[in-house]
PDB file of C-alpha atoms and ligand atoms in Angstrom:
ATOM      1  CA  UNK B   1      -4.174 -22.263 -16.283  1.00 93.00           C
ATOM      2  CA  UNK B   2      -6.307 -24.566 -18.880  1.00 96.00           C
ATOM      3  CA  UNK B   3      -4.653 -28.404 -19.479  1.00 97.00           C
ATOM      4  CA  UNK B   4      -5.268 -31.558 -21.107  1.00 98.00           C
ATOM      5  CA  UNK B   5      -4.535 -34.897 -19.806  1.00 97.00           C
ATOM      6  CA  UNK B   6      -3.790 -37.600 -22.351  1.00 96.00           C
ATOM      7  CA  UNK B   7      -2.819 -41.123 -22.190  1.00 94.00           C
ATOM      8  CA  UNK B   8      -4.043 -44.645 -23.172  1.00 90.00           C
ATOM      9  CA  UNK B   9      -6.857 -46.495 -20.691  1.00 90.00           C
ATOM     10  CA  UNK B  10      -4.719 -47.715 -17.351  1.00 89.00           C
ATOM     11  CA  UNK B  11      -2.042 -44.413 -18.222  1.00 92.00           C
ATOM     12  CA  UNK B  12      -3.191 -42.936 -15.321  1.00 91.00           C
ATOM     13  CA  UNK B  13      -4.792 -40.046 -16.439  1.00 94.00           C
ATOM     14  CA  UNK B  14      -7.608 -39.812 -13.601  1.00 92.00           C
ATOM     15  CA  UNK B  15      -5.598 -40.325 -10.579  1.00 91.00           C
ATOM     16  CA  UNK B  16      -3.260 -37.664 -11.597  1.00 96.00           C
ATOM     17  CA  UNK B  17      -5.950 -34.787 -12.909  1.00 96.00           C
ATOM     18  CA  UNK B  18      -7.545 -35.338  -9.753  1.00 94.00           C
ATOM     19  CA  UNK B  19      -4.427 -34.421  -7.493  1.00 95.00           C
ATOM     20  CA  UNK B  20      -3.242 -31.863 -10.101  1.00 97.00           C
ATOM     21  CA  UNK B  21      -6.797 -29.956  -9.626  1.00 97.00           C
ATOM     22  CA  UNK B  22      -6.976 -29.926  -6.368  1.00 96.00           C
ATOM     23  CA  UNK B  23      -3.062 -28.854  -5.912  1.00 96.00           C
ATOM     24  CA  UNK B  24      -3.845 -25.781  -8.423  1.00 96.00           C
ATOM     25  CA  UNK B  25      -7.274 -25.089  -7.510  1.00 96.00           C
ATOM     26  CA  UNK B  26      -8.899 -26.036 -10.736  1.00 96.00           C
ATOM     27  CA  UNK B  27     -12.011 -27.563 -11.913  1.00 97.00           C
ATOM     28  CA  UNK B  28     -11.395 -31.457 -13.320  1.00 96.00           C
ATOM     29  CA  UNK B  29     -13.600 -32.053 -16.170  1.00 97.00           C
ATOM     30  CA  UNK B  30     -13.207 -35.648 -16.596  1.00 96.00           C
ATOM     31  CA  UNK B  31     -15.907 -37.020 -19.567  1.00 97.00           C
ATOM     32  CA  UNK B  32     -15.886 -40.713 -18.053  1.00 94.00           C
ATOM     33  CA  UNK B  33     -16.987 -39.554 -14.715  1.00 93.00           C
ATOM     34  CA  UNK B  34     -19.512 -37.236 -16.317  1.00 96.00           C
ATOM     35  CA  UNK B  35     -20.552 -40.667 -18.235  1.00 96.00           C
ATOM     36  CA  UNK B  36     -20.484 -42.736 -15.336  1.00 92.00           C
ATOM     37  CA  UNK B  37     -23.255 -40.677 -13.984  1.00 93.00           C
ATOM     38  CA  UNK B  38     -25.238 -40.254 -17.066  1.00 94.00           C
ATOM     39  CA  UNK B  39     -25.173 -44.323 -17.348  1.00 93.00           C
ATOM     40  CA  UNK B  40     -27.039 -45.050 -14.398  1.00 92.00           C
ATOM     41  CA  UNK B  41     -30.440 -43.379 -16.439  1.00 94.00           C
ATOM     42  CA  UNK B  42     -29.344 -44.028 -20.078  1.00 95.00           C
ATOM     43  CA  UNK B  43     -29.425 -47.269 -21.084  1.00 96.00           C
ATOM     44  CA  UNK B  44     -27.683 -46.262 -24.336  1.00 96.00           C
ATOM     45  CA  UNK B  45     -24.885 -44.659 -22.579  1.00 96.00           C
ATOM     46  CA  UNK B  46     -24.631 -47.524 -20.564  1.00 94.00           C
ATOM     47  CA  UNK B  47     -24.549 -49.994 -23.267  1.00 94.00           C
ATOM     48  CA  UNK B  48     -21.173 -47.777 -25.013  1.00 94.00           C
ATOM     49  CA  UNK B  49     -19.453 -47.596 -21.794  1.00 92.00           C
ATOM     50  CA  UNK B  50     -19.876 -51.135 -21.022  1.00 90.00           C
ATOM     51  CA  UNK B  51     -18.303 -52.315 -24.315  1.00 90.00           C
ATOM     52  CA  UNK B  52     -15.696 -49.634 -24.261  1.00 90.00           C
ATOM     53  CA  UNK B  53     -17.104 -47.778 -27.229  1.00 94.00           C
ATOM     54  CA  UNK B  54     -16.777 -44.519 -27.333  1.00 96.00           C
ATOM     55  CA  UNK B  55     -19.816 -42.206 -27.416  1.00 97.00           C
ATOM     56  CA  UNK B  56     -20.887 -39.970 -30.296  1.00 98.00           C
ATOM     57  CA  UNK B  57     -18.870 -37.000 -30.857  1.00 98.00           C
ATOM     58  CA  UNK B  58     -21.494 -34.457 -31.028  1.00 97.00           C
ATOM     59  CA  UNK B  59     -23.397 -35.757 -27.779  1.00 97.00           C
ATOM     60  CA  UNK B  60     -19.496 -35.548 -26.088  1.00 98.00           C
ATOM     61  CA  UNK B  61     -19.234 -31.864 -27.570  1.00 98.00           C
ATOM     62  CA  UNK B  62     -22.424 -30.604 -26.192  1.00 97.00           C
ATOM     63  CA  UNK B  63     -22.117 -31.800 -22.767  1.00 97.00           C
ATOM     64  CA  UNK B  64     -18.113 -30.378 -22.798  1.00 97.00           C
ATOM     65  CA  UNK B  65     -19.863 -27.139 -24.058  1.00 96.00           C
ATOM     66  CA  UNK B  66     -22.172 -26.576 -21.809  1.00 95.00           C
ATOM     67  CA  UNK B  67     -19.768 -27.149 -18.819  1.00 95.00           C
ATOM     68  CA  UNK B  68     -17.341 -25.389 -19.915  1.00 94.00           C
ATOM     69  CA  UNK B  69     -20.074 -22.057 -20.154  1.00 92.00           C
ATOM     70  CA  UNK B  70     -20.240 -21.907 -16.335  1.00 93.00           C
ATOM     71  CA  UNK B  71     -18.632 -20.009 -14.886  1.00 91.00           C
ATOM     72  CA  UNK B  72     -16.246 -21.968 -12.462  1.00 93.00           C
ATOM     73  CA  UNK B  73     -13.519 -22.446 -15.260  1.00 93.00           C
ATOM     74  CA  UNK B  74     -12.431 -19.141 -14.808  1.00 91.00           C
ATOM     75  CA  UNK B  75      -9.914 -20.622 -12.363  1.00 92.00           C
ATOM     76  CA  UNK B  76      -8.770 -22.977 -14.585  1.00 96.00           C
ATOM     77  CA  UNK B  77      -9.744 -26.619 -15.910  1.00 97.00           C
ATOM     78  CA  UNK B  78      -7.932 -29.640 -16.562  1.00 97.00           C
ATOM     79  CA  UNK B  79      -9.894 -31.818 -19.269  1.00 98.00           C
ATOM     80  CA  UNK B  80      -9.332 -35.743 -18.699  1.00 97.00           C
ATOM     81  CA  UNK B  81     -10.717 -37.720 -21.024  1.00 96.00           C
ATOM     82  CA  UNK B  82     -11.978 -35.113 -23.918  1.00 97.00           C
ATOM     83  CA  UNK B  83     -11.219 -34.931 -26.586  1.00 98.00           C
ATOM     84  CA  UNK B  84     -10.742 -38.519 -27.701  1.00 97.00           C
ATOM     85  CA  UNK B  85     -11.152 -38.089 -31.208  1.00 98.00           C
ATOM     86  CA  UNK B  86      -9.455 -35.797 -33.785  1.00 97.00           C
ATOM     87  CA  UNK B  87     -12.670 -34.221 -34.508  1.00 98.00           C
ATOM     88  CA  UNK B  88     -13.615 -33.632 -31.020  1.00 98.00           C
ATOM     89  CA  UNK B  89     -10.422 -31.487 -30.343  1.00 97.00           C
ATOM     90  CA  UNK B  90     -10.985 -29.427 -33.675  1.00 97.00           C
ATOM     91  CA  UNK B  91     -14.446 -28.832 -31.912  1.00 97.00           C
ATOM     92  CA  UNK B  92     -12.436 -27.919 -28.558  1.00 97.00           C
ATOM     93  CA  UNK B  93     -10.312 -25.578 -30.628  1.00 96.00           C
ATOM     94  CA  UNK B  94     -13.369 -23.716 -32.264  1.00 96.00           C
ATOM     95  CA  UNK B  95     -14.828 -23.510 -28.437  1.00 95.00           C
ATOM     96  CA  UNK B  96     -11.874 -21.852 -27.274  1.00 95.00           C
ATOM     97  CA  UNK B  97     -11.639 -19.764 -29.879  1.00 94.00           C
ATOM     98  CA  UNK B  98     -14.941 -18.250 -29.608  1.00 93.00           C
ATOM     99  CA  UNK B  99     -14.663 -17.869 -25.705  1.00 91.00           C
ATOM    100  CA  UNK B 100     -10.456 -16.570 -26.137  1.00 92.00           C
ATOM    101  CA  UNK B 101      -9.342 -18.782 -23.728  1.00 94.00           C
ATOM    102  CA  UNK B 102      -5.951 -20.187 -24.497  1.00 94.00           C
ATOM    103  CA  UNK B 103      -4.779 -23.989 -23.593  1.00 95.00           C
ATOM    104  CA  UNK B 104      -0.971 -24.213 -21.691  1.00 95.00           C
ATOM    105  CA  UNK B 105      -0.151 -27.437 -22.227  1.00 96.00           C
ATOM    106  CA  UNK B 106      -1.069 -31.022 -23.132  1.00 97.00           C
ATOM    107  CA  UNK B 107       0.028 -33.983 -20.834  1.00 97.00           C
ATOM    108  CA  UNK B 108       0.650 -37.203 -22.720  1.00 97.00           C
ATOM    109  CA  UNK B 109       1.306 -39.579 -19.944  1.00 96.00           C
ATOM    110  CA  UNK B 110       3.640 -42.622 -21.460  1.00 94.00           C
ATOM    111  CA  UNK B 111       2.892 -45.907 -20.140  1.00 93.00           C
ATOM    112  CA  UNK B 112       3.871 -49.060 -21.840  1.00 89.00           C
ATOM    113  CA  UNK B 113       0.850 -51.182 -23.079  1.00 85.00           C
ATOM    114  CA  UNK B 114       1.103 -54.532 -20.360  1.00 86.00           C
ATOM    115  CA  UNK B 115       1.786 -52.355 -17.809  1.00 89.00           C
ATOM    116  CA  UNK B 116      -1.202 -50.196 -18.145  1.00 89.00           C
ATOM    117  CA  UNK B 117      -3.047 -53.937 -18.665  1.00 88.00           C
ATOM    118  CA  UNK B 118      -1.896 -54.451 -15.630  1.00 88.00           C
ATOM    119  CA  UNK B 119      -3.001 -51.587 -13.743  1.00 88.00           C
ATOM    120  CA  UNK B 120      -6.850 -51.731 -15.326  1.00 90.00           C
ATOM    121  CA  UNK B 121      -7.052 -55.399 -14.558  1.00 89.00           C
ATOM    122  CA  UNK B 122      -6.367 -55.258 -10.680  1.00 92.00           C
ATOM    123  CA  UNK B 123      -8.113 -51.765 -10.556  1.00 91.00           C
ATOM    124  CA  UNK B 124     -11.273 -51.414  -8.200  1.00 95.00           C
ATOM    125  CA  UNK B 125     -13.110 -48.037  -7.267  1.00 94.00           C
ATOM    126  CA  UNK B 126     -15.720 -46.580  -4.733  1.00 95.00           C
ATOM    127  CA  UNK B 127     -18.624 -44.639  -5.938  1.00 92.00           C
ATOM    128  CA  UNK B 128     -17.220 -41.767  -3.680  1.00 93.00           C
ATOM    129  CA  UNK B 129     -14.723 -41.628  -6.526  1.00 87.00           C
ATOM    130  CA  UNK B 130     -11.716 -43.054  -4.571  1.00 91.00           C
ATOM    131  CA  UNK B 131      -9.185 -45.643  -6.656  1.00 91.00           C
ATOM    132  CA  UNK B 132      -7.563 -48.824  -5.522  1.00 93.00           C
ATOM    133  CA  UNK B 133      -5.239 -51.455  -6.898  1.00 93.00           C
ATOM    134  CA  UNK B 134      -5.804 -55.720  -5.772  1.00 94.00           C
ATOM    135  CA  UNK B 135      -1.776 -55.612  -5.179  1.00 91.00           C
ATOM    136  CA  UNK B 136      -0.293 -51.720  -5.890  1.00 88.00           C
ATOM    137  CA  UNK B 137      -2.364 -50.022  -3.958  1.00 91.00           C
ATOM    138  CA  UNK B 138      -5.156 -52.201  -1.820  1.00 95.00           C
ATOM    139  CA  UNK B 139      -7.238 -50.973   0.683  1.00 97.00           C
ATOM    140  CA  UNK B 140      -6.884 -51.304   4.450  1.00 97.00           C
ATOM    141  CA  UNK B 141      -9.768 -53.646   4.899  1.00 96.00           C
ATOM    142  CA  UNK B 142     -10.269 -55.879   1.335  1.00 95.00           C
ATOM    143  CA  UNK B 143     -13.446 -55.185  -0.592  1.00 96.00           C
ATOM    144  CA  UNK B 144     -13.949 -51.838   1.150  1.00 97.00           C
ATOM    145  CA  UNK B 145     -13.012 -47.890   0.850  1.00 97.00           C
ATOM    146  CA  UNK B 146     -10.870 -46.584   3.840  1.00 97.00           C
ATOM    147  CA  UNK B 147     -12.347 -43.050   2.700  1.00 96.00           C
ATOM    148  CA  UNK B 148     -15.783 -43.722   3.001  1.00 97.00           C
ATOM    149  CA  UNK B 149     -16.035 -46.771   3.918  1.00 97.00           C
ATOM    150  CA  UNK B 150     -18.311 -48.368   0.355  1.00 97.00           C
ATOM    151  CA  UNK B 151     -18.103 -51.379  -1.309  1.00 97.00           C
ATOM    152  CA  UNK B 152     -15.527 -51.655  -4.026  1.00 97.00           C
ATOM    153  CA  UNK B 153     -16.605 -52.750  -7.468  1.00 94.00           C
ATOM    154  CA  UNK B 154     -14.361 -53.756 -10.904  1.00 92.00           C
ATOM    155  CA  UNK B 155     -15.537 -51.479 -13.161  1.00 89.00           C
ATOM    156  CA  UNK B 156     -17.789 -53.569 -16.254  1.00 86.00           C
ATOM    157  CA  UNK B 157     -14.923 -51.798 -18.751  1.00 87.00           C
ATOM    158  CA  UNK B 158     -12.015 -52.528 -16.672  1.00 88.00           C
ATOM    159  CA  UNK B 159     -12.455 -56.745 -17.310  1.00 87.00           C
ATOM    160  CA  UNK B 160      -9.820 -58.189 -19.318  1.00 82.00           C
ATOM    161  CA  UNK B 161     -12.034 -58.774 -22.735  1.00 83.00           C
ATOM    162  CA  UNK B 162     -13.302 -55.094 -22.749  1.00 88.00           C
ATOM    163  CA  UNK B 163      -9.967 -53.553 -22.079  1.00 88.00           C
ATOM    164  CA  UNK B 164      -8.701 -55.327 -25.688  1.00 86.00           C
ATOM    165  CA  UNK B 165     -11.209 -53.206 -27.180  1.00 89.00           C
ATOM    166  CA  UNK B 166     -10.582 -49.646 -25.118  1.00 90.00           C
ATOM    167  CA  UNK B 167      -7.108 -50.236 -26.470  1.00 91.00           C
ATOM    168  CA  UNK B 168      -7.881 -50.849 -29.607  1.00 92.00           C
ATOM    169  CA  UNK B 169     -10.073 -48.309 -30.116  1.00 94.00           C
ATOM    170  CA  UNK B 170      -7.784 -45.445 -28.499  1.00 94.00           C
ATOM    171  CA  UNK B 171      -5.262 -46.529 -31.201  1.00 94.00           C
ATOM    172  CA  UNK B 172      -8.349 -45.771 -33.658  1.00 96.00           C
ATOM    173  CA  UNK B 173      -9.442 -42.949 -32.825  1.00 96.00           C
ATOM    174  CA  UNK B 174      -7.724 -41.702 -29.987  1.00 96.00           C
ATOM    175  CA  UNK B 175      -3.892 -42.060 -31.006  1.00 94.00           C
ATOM    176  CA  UNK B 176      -4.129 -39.277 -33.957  1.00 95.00           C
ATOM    177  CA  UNK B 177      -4.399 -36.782 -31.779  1.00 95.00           C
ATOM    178  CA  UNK B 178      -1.418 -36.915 -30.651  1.00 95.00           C
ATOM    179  CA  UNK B 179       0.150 -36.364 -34.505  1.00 94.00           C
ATOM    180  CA  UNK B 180      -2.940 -33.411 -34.455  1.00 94.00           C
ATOM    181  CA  UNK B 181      -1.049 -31.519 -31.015  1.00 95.00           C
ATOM    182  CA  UNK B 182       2.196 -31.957 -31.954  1.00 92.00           C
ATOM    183  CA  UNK B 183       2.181 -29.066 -34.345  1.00 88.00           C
ATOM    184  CA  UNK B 184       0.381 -27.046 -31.801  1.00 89.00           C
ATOM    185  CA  UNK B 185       3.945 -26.863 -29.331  1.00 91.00           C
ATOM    186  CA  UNK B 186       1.634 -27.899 -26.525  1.00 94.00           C
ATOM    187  CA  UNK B 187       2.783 -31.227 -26.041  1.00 96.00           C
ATOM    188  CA  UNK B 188       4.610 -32.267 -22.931  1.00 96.00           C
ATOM    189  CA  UNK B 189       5.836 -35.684 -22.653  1.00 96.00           C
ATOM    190  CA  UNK B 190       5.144 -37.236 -19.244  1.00 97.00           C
ATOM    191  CA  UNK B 191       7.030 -40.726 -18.163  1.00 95.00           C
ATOM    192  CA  UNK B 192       3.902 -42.613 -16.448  1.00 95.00           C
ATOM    193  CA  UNK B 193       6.174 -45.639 -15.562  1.00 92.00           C
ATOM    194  CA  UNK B 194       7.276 -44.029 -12.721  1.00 92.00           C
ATOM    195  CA  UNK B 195       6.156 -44.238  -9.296  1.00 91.00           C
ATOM    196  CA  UNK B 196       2.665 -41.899  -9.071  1.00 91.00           C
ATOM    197  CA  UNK B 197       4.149 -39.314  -6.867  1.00 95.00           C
ATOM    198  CA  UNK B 198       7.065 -39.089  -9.458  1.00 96.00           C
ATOM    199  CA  UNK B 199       4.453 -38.718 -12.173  1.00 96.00           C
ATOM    200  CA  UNK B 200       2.847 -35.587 -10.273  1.00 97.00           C
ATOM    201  CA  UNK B 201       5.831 -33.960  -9.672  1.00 97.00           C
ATOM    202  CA  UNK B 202       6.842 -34.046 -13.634  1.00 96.00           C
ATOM    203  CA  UNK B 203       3.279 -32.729 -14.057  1.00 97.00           C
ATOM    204  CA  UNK B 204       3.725 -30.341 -11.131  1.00 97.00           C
ATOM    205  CA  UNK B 205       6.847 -29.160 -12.213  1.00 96.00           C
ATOM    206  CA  UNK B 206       5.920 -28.355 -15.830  1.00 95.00           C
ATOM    207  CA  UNK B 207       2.395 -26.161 -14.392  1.00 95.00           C
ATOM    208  CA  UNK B 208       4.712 -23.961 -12.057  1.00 94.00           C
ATOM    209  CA  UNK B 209       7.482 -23.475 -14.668  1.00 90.00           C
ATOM    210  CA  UNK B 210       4.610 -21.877 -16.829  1.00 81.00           C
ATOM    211  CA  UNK B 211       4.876 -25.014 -19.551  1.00 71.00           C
TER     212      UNK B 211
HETATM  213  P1  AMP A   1     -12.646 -42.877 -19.097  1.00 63.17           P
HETATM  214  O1  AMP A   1     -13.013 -42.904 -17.649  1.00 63.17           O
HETATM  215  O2  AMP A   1     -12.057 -41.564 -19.525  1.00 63.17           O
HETATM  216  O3  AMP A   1     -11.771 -44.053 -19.479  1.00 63.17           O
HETATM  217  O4  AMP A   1     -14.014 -43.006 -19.929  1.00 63.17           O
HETATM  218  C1  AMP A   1     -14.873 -44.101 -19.760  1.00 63.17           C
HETATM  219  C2  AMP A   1     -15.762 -44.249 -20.977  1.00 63.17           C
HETATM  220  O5  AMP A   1     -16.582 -43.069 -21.146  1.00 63.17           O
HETATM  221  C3  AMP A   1     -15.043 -44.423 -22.300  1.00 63.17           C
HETATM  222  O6  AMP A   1     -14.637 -45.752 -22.564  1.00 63.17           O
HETATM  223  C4  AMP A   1     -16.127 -43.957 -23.287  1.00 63.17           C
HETATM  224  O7  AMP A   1     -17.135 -44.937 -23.448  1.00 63.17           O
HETATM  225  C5  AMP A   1     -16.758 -42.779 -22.529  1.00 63.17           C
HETATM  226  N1  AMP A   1     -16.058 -41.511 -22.834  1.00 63.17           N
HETATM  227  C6  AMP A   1     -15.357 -40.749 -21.965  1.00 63.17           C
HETATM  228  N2  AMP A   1     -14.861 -39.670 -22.566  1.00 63.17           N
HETATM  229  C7  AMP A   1     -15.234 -39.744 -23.856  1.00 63.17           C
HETATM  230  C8  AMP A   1     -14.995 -38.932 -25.002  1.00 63.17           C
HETATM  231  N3  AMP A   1     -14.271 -37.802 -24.936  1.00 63.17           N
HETATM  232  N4  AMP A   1     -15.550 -39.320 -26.176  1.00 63.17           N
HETATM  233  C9  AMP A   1     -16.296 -40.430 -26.275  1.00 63.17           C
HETATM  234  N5  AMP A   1     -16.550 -41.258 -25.245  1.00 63.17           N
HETATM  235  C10 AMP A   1     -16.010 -40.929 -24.029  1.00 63.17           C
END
């Protein structure tokens, strides 16, 4: 079983791969974590996550590459967050190609644009990956993780100026894709307005039916 997760920033792409990986037992690629980590010793990286650019396609391609040769994917992956650009997923499809493994379906999670504002604005996260909301969803004890315990932070690209330009570049760069999958018959709408539980069961529900 091999999915993508699509969806504008605040769509709720990450909460949902990560419940939809552990329910089926597969491994969740997800580019921005993968990023998050390489920030902390490139200063370059850093600098292009901070603004909310996107980085360079080839230096995206490689890393996907290269995770997706281990072995582990043989159970499955979902991919959140790659590709992001047209030219990335015509990069995917030569991958898969080469290696025959077959995609099942694309999620595009629906989520109308002040609402997923919204969301990104009151966000906060732990390092140990967890994800709160300031009013949706907050945290037993303010400021802190009930998981582990950490400090929450606002991530730098979740403040209000740098989410303008996440938006604006997903409807760049990121938006075409989803004229690019259409024709493949992968596409699987997903209403992300709902309540998140409602959300995974759509996403469930499409998996087990084979979609
Ligand atoms: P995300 O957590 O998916 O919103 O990603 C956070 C940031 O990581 C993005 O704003 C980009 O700077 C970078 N990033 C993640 N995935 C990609 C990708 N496929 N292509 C280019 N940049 C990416």
């Amino acid at each position: 079983m091999n999915y993508i997760i699509l969806g504008h920033p605040g769509a709720g792409k990450g909460t949902q791969a990560k419940k939809i990986a552990v329910k089926f037992g597969m491994v969740h690629l997800s580019t921005g974590d993968m990023f998050r980590e390489a920030k902390k010793s490139d200063e370059s990286i850093n600098k292009l996550l901070s603004s909310g650019q996107l980085v360079p396609d080839e230096i995206v391609v490689n890393m996907v590459r290269e995770r997706l040769e281990k072995n582990d994917i043989e159970k499955g992956f979902l991919l959140d967050g790659f590709p992001r650009t047209v030219k990335q997923a015509e990069e995917l499809d030569r991958m898969l190609r080469s290696e025959n493994i077959k995609m099942d379906g694309i999620f595009l999670i629906n989520v109308p644009f002040e609402e997923s504002v919204k969301r990104i604005a009151g966000r906060r996260v732990c390092a140990c990956g967890a994800s709160y909301h300031t009013i949706l969803l907050p945290p037993k004890e303010s400021g802190k993780c009930d998981r582990c315990g950490g400090v929450l932070f606002h991530r730098s690209d979740d403040k209000e100026d740098v989410i303008r330009d996440r938006f604006s570049v997903y409807e760049k760069q990121t938006k075409p894709l989803i004229e690019y999958y259409k024709e493949s018959g992968l596409l699987i709408y997903i209403d992300g307005l709902k309540s998140e539980s409602s959300v995974f069961e759509q996403i469930r529900g499409c998996i087990i039916s084979g979609r």
